[in-house]
Short mmCIF file of C-alpha atoms in Angstrom, two decimals:
data_model
loop_
_atom_site.label_atom_id
_atom_site.label_comp_id
_atom_site.label_asym_id
_atom_site.label_seq_id
_atom_site.Cartn_x
_atom_site.Cartn_y
_atom_site.Cartn_z
CA MET A 77 44.26 -68.84 74.69
CA MET A 78 45.88 -71.95 73.29
CA ASN A 79 49.67 -72.31 72.78
CA GLU A 80 50.62 -73.97 69.34
CA ARG A 81 51.12 -77.38 70.94
CA ASP A 82 47.73 -77.50 72.31
CA LEU A 83 46.30 -76.37 69.17
CA PHE A 84 47.91 -79.89 67.27
CA ALA A 85 46.83 -81.83 70.10
CA ALA A 86 43.39 -81.24 69.13
CA LEU A 87 44.17 -83.33 65.99
CA PRO A 88 42.86 -86.70 66.15
CA THR A 89 45.19 -89.79 66.54
CA ILE A 90 45.14 -91.61 63.46
CA ASP A 91 42.45 -94.36 63.58
CA GLU A 92 43.11 -98.18 63.62
CA ALA A 93 41.22 -99.02 60.60
CA VAL A 94 43.31 -96.49 58.59
CA SER A 95 46.69 -97.96 60.02
CA ARG A 96 45.48 -101.67 59.21
CA ARG A 97 44.48 -100.43 55.53
CA LEU A 98 47.94 -98.88 55.06
CA HIS A 99 49.83 -101.66 56.50
CA GLN A 100 48.12 -103.96 53.96
CA ARG A 101 48.78 -101.78 51.40
CA LEU A 102 52.35 -101.47 51.96
CA VAL A 103 52.59 -105.45 52.43
CA ASP A 104 50.94 -105.56 48.62
CA VAL A 105 53.11 -103.17 47.06
CA ALA A 106 56.23 -104.52 48.72
CA ASN A 107 55.65 -107.90 47.81
CA ALA A 108 54.80 -106.85 44.23
CA ALA A 109 58.04 -104.94 44.04
CA GLY A 110 60.14 -108.15 45.53
CA LEU A 111 60.87 -106.02 48.73
CA LEU A 112 59.35 -108.49 51.07
CA ASP A 113 62.35 -110.35 52.32
CA VAL A 114 60.72 -111.63 55.29
CA ALA A 115 57.03 -111.95 55.86
CA TYR A 116 55.89 -113.09 59.24
CA ARG A 117 53.01 -114.04 61.61
CA THR A 118 51.93 -115.91 64.81
CA ILE A 119 49.94 -118.93 65.34
CA GLU A 120 48.32 -120.30 68.33
CA THR A 121 48.80 -123.95 69.33
CA PRO A 122 48.63 -126.32 72.10
CA VAL A 123 52.58 -125.97 72.60
CA GLY A 124 52.12 -122.05 72.44
CA THR A 125 52.11 -119.19 70.51
CA LEU A 126 54.53 -120.05 67.23
CA LEU A 127 56.17 -117.55 65.25
CA LEU A 128 56.55 -118.22 61.55
CA ALA A 129 58.69 -116.48 59.28
CA ALA A 130 59.10 -117.21 55.28
CA THR A 131 61.39 -115.66 52.72
CA ALA A 132 60.22 -115.89 49.03
CA LYS A 133 62.05 -119.15 49.11
CA GLY A 134 60.06 -120.92 51.66
CA LEU A 135 59.71 -121.19 55.50
CA VAL A 136 62.67 -119.93 57.14
CA ARG A 137 61.73 -119.85 60.81
CA VAL A 138 59.59 -121.49 63.29
CA ALA A 139 60.08 -120.07 67.01
CA TYR A 140 58.70 -120.99 70.27
CA ALA A 141 57.64 -118.16 72.46
CA SER A 142 60.28 -119.10 75.15
CA GLU A 143 62.76 -117.91 72.18
CA ASP A 144 61.30 -114.31 72.71
CA HIS A 145 59.90 -113.68 69.34
CA ASP A 146 61.07 -110.04 69.51
CA LEU A 147 64.76 -111.32 69.69
CA VAL A 148 64.07 -113.84 66.91
CA LEU A 149 63.05 -111.19 64.57
CA GLU A 150 65.97 -109.12 65.41
CA ARG A 151 68.06 -111.94 64.48
CA LEU A 152 66.31 -112.50 61.09
CA ALA A 153 66.84 -108.84 60.32
CA ARG A 154 70.67 -109.54 61.03
CA ASP A 155 70.93 -112.73 59.49
CA VAL A 156 68.43 -112.70 56.54
CA SER A 157 67.37 -109.14 55.95
CA PRO A 158 65.76 -106.23 57.78
CA ARG A 159 63.02 -105.73 55.36
CA ILE A 160 60.79 -107.79 57.68
CA LEU A 161 56.92 -107.30 57.83
CA ARG A 162 53.81 -108.79 59.42
CA ALA A 163 52.24 -110.23 56.37
CA PRO A 164 50.12 -113.40 57.19
CA ALA A 165 49.26 -114.21 53.74
CA ARG A 166 52.52 -115.61 52.76
CA LEU A 167 52.43 -118.05 55.41
CA ASP A 168 48.65 -119.06 55.19
CA GLY A 169 49.69 -122.59 53.69
CA VAL A 170 52.13 -123.12 56.66
CA ALA A 171 49.67 -122.22 59.33
CA ARG A 172 47.14 -124.37 57.82
CA GLU A 173 49.40 -127.43 57.64
CA ILE A 174 50.44 -126.75 61.54
CA GLU A 175 46.85 -126.54 62.48
CA GLU A 176 46.08 -129.82 60.60
CA TYR A 177 49.05 -131.47 62.57
CA PHE A 178 47.90 -130.41 65.87
CA ALA A 179 44.59 -131.67 64.88
CA ARG A 180 46.06 -134.94 64.06
CA ARG A 181 44.91 -134.57 60.35
CA ARG A 182 48.25 -134.38 59.09
CA SER A 183 51.63 -136.42 59.63
CA THR A 184 53.94 -134.71 57.06
CA PHE A 185 54.75 -131.21 56.13
CA ASP A 186 55.03 -130.59 52.33
CA VAL A 187 55.54 -126.50 52.42
CA PRO A 188 58.79 -125.41 50.71
CA LEU A 189 61.66 -124.50 53.39
CA ASP A 190 64.55 -122.40 53.23
CA LEU A 191 67.37 -123.91 55.40
CA GLN A 192 69.70 -120.63 54.89
CA LEU A 193 69.77 -120.39 58.71
CA SER A 194 71.47 -123.64 58.96
CA HIS A 195 75.00 -124.62 57.90
CA GLY A 196 77.19 -127.55 57.12
CA PHE A 197 76.76 -130.46 59.45
CA ARG A 198 73.85 -129.01 61.33
CA ARG A 199 71.96 -128.64 57.85
CA ARG A 200 72.89 -132.12 57.09
CA VAL A 201 71.52 -133.54 60.29
CA LEU A 202 68.12 -131.29 59.84
CA SER A 203 67.75 -132.86 56.14
CA HIS A 204 67.68 -136.24 57.40
CA LEU A 205 65.11 -135.86 60.28
CA PRO A 206 62.13 -136.16 58.15
CA GLU A 207 63.29 -139.63 57.64
CA ILE A 208 62.29 -140.32 61.03
CA GLY A 209 58.48 -141.20 60.54
CA TYR A 210 55.62 -139.67 62.11
CA GLY A 211 54.78 -141.32 65.74
CA LYS A 212 58.58 -142.72 65.79
CA THR A 213 61.63 -141.59 67.44
CA ALA A 214 65.50 -142.23 66.63
CA SER A 215 68.44 -141.84 69.16
CA TYR A 216 71.09 -139.13 68.43
CA ALA A 217 73.50 -141.82 67.84
CA ALA A 218 71.33 -143.04 65.14
CA VAL A 219 70.82 -139.93 63.46
CA ALA A 220 74.72 -139.31 63.75
CA LYS A 221 75.10 -142.56 61.75
CA ALA A 222 72.39 -141.40 59.23
CA ALA A 223 74.17 -138.09 58.57
CA GLY A 224 77.62 -140.06 57.98
CA HIS A 225 79.14 -139.39 61.03
CA PRO A 226 78.56 -141.63 63.68
CA LYS A 227 80.86 -139.99 66.20
CA ALA A 228 79.26 -136.95 66.03
CA VAL A 229 76.31 -137.65 68.69
CA ARG A 230 77.01 -134.17 70.40
CA ALA A 231 77.18 -132.18 67.25
CA VAL A 232 73.58 -133.98 66.48
CA GLY A 233 72.36 -132.62 69.85
CA SER A 234 73.47 -128.95 68.97
CA ALA A 235 71.68 -129.45 65.43
CA CYS A 236 68.56 -130.27 67.05
CA ALA A 237 69.07 -127.45 69.92
CA ASN A 238 69.67 -124.90 66.93
CA ASN A 239 66.89 -126.14 64.64
CA PRO A 240 65.12 -122.89 63.08
CA LEU A 241 62.25 -124.96 61.83
CA PRO A 242 61.01 -127.01 65.01
CA VAL A 243 57.71 -128.87 64.73
CA VAL A 244 58.13 -128.81 60.90
CA VAL A 245 61.45 -130.17 60.85
CA PRO A 246 61.05 -133.08 63.46
CA CYS A 247 63.80 -132.71 66.00
CA HIS A 248 61.57 -133.74 68.73
CA ARG A 249 61.57 -136.97 67.30
CA VAL A 250 65.25 -137.41 68.41
CA VAL A 251 65.58 -138.83 71.90
CA ARG A 252 68.64 -140.25 74.00
CA SER A 253 69.69 -143.79 73.48
CA ASP A 254 68.80 -144.82 76.90
CA GLY A 255 65.17 -144.09 76.15
CA THR A 256 64.81 -140.90 78.21
CA ILE A 257 63.49 -137.80 76.28
CA GLY A 258 66.45 -135.44 76.22
CA GLN A 259 66.30 -131.71 75.52
CA TYR A 260 64.17 -129.66 73.32
CA VAL A 261 64.54 -126.04 71.79
CA GLY A 262 60.62 -125.29 73.01
CA GLY A 263 61.19 -127.32 76.37
CA VAL A 264 60.95 -130.66 77.63
CA GLU A 265 57.25 -130.05 78.16
CA ALA A 266 56.43 -129.47 74.59
CA LYS A 267 58.62 -132.26 73.42
CA HIS A 268 56.47 -134.58 75.44
CA MET A 269 53.43 -133.29 74.06
CA LEU A 270 54.38 -133.20 70.65
CA LEU A 271 55.50 -136.98 71.06
CA ALA A 272 52.25 -137.87 72.75
CA LEU A 273 50.15 -136.34 70.05
CA GLU A 274 51.86 -138.25 67.49
CA SER A 275 51.81 -141.63 69.31
CA ALA A 276 47.86 -141.18 70.03
CA ALA A 277 47.29 -141.22 66.18
CA MET B 71 69.06 -109.84 77.14
CA ALA B 72 71.36 -109.43 74.04
CA THR B 73 72.07 -105.94 72.74
CA LYS B 74 72.26 -104.79 69.57
CA SER B 75 75.74 -104.32 68.01
CA ILE B 76 75.49 -100.66 66.69
CA GLY B 77 76.36 -100.64 62.94
CA VAL B 78 75.79 -104.30 62.39
CA SER B 79 72.04 -104.93 63.08
CA GLN B 80 68.78 -103.19 62.41
CA GLN B 81 65.68 -103.28 63.75
CA PRO B 82 63.04 -105.19 61.43
CA PHE B 83 61.20 -102.84 59.24
CA GLU B 84 57.81 -103.64 60.83
CA GLU B 85 59.05 -101.78 63.92
CA ILE B 86 59.75 -98.66 62.01
CA VAL B 87 56.30 -98.69 60.41
CA ALA B 88 54.74 -99.26 63.69
CA GLU B 89 56.65 -96.40 65.52
CA HIS B 90 56.69 -93.83 62.52
CA GLY B 91 53.65 -94.47 60.70
CA PRO B 92 51.23 -92.44 62.25
CA THR B 93 53.49 -89.44 62.44
CA VAL B 94 54.31 -89.84 58.65
CA LEU B 95 50.69 -90.03 57.93
CA ARG B 96 49.91 -86.77 59.44
CA VAL B 97 52.57 -85.09 57.81
CA CYS B 98 51.30 -86.36 54.50
CA ARG B 99 47.79 -85.05 55.55
CA ALA B 100 48.86 -81.77 56.40
CA VAL B 101 50.91 -81.19 53.57
CA LEU B 102 48.56 -82.70 50.95
CA GLY B 103 45.21 -82.99 52.18
CA ARG B 104 42.90 -85.90 51.90
CA VAL B 105 43.16 -86.66 48.28
CA ASP B 106 46.75 -88.02 47.89
CA ALA B 107 47.69 -88.47 51.68
CA GLU B 108 47.74 -92.20 51.77
CA ASP B 109 49.14 -92.76 48.20
CA ALA B 110 52.07 -90.56 49.57
CA TRP B 111 52.56 -92.37 52.89
CA SER B 112 52.43 -95.55 50.82
CA GLU B 113 55.03 -94.50 48.37
CA THR B 114 57.37 -93.20 51.26
CA PHE B 115 57.25 -96.40 53.07
CA LEU B 116 57.74 -98.73 50.02
CA ALA B 117 60.73 -96.33 49.30
CA ALA B 118 62.15 -96.29 52.84
CA LEU B 119 61.84 -100.35 52.87
CA SER B 120 63.71 -100.53 49.55
CA ALA B 121 66.48 -98.11 51.00
CA TYR B 122 66.45 -99.53 54.60
CA PRO B 123 69.26 -102.06 54.34
CA ARG B 124 71.46 -99.26 53.13
CA LEU B 125 70.66 -96.81 55.79
CA ARG B 126 73.61 -95.99 58.12
CA ALA B 127 73.67 -97.05 61.72
CA ASN B 128 72.70 -94.32 64.05
CA SER B 129 70.84 -92.40 61.56
CA ASN B 130 67.63 -90.50 62.54
CA ILE B 131 65.23 -92.70 61.09
CA GLU B 132 62.36 -89.90 61.76
CA ALA B 133 63.90 -87.46 59.78
CA TRP B 134 64.90 -89.74 57.17
CA LEU B 135 61.07 -90.52 56.78
CA VAL B 136 60.02 -87.27 56.63
CA THR B 137 62.44 -86.15 54.16
CA ILE B 138 61.17 -89.00 51.84
CA ALA B 139 57.75 -88.00 52.57
CA HIS B 140 58.55 -84.43 51.79
CA ARG B 141 59.83 -85.36 48.16
CA LYS B 142 56.81 -88.02 47.58
CA ALA B 143 54.44 -85.05 48.57
CA LEU B 144 56.29 -82.73 46.21
CA ASP B 145 55.75 -85.26 43.34
CA HIS B 146 52.00 -85.68 44.18
CA LEU B 147 51.75 -81.59 44.17
CA ARG B 148 53.44 -81.54 40.72
CA ALA B 149 51.15 -84.26 38.89
CA ALA B 150 48.35 -82.27 40.53
CA SER B 151 49.10 -79.15 39.03
CA ARG B 152 49.75 -80.85 35.68
CA ARG B 153 46.12 -82.24 36.17
CA LEU B 154 44.56 -78.97 36.50
CA VAL B 155 46.26 -77.34 33.51
CA VAL B 156 45.42 -80.27 31.23
CA THR B 157 42.15 -81.39 32.36
CA ASP B 158 41.06 -78.29 34.50
CA GLU B 159 39.33 -80.82 37.07
CA VAL B 160 39.93 -80.88 40.55
CA PRO B 161 39.78 -84.51 42.01
CA GLU B 162 36.71 -84.99 44.35
CA ARG B 163 37.61 -85.73 47.82
CA PRO B 164 36.60 -89.65 48.53
CA ALA B 165 33.52 -89.94 50.16
CA LYS B 166 32.88 -90.35 53.75
CA ASP B 167 31.93 -93.96 54.90
CA GLY B 168 30.68 -92.80 58.07
CA SER B 169 33.95 -93.67 60.06
CA PRO B 170 35.78 -90.31 60.46
CA GLU B 171 39.28 -92.19 60.35
CA GLY B 172 40.86 -89.14 62.27
CA TRP B 173 39.52 -86.52 59.80
CA GLU B 174 36.94 -85.36 62.18
CA SER B 175 38.89 -82.23 63.35
CA GLY B 176 38.43 -78.95 61.23
CA LEU B 177 41.82 -78.05 61.94
CA TRP B 178 42.84 -80.31 58.98
CA GLU B 179 40.57 -78.15 56.45
CA ALA B 180 41.97 -74.76 58.15
CA LEU B 181 45.62 -76.42 57.37
CA GLU B 182 44.62 -77.21 53.83
CA ALA B 183 43.97 -73.57 53.02
CA LEU B 184 47.37 -72.28 53.98
CA PRO B 185 50.32 -72.04 51.57
CA LEU B 186 52.55 -75.04 50.85
CA LYS B 187 55.62 -73.53 52.65
CA GLN B 188 53.17 -72.78 55.84
CA ARG B 189 51.87 -76.41 55.69
CA GLN B 190 55.24 -78.07 55.31
CA THR B 191 56.95 -76.05 58.26
CA ILE B 192 54.19 -76.54 60.62
CA ALA B 193 53.99 -80.27 59.66
CA TYR B 194 57.50 -80.63 60.39
CA HIS B 195 57.96 -78.60 63.19
CA TYR B 196 54.66 -78.83 65.10
CA LEU B 197 53.53 -82.36 64.05
CA VAL B 198 56.90 -84.06 64.23
CA GLY B 199 58.62 -81.98 66.37
CA MET B 200 61.77 -81.21 64.41
CA PRO B 201 63.70 -78.08 65.51
CA TYR B 202 63.71 -75.49 62.57
CA LEU B 203 67.30 -76.10 61.61
CA GLN B 204 66.11 -79.27 60.60
CA VAL B 205 63.07 -78.20 59.02
CA ALA B 206 65.06 -75.70 56.85
CA GLU B 207 67.33 -78.68 55.61
CA ILE B 208 64.45 -80.38 54.21
CA VAL B 209 62.34 -77.38 52.97
CA GLY B 210 65.26 -75.27 51.84
CA GLY B 211 66.00 -71.77 53.04
CA SER B 212 67.27 -70.37 56.18
CA GLU B 213 66.15 -71.53 59.77
CA ASP B 214 64.64 -67.99 60.17
CA ALA B 215 62.55 -68.27 57.16
CA ALA B 216 61.15 -71.68 58.09
CA ARG B 217 60.45 -70.24 61.57
CA ARG B 218 58.65 -66.94 59.86
CA ALA B 219 56.58 -69.53 57.42
CA ALA B 220 55.43 -71.77 60.44
CA ALA B 221 54.61 -68.39 62.41
CA ASP B 222 52.58 -66.83 59.77
CA GLY B 223 50.87 -70.16 59.03
CA ILE B 224 50.07 -70.15 62.79
CA ALA B 225 48.88 -66.78 62.81
CA THR B 226 46.37 -67.41 59.89
CA LEU B 227 45.11 -70.77 61.66
CA ARG B 228 44.51 -68.88 64.78
CA LYS B 229 42.10 -66.60 63.13
CA THR B 230 40.49 -69.75 60.89
CA PHE B 231 40.52 -72.44 63.16
CA PRO B 232 38.61 -71.90 66.49
CA LYS B 233 35.53 -70.55 64.53
CA GLY B 234 35.43 -73.44 62.11
CA GLU B 235 35.60 -75.93 65.00
CA SER B 236 32.00 -76.88 65.90
CA ARG B 237 32.63 -79.52 68.77
#
C-alpha cells in the first residue's frame, strides 16, 4: 500500500521544454507590461564569460566572471530593481557588437548606455574614456586632466576599478604614466589581451 | 562572501522563477487541469513580478506565490463556468504533440475528476507541502475542514488512480 507522499511522487517532474516555454512567455508578458526592469544574459568571449545586463534605457552592467555573476545580479537587484529576468533578446544588439569587437570587426560601440550605477566624478571619468581611441592608451593622469581634476589621479583609478561597463566603456585603455599596464577590473591578463587585440588591428 | 542585509535587498526575480516555477505549475495543473494551467502560471508570475519589490522581507515566498496562483485559478474557473453557460461548449484539450511534457501520469486525470476543494487542498498540502493550517488560510474554512477535504480526495484517488495507471 502506497502512502500519500509516494502517490504524488509518481507525478512526473515538469519537463525542460515546458519550463523554457513558460519562462519565455513570462519574459514576453513582463516586457510588454513594462515590468522587466533588468534583462540579462551571458556571452562567451576570449576574456571569459561576460554577464550583460540592460534596463529599458540601455546597457547598465558588463561583468567579468571574476566579479561573481551571482553577486553582480544580487547587487543589481539591490541597486536597480529586483525585477530581473534572464532575457537575452534585449541584449542581442550588445552581444553582436561585443562579438564583432573580439573578431576585430568593430572599434567603437554604439549601443545605448545606462550609467545609473556610476555617480559624480566617477561618472564624469567614464564619460571621457571613449575619447581614448581604439588601439590607443592614456595615462591615469591624462584622464584626470581631461575630466577637469588634474590632481585626481587616484580617483580616476578607482573610477576605472569600479567601471560598471568594462570592455564597452574602455577603461582598459587607461595605463600608468610609467608605461606599465596598471590594474584592471577583469584582471591584468584580460587587460593585456584587450590591448593586444586592439593593437594588432 | 557578502551576506544579504535582511530587509534591504531581494533575490533577483529570476531565482524565484527557477526555484518555485515547477511547484506553481504542478499546483495550476492539479487545480485547473491541462487547458488553463499554463495561462494561470503565467498570470501568477506576472502578478508576482509586479508586486515583488513591495514584498516584505522574510516573507514566505512559496506561500505568497501559491496564494496568487489560487486566486488566478479561481478567475479561470469562473470564466470557464461563464463560458459553459453562454456557449454550452467545453474547451478542447490541446492536442498532444508527441512530447509528454510531464502529463504522462494518469494521476492528473484522476485529480481532475475530484471536486475543486479536494483538488486545492491536495495540491497545497501534498504537492507544495503546506501544513493544513496554512492551506485553510488560502482556501477558507477551518484547518479540520481542509484536512477532511484532502482525505476525502485521497480516498477517491486510491479507488480511481491505481486502476487507471497503465505503466
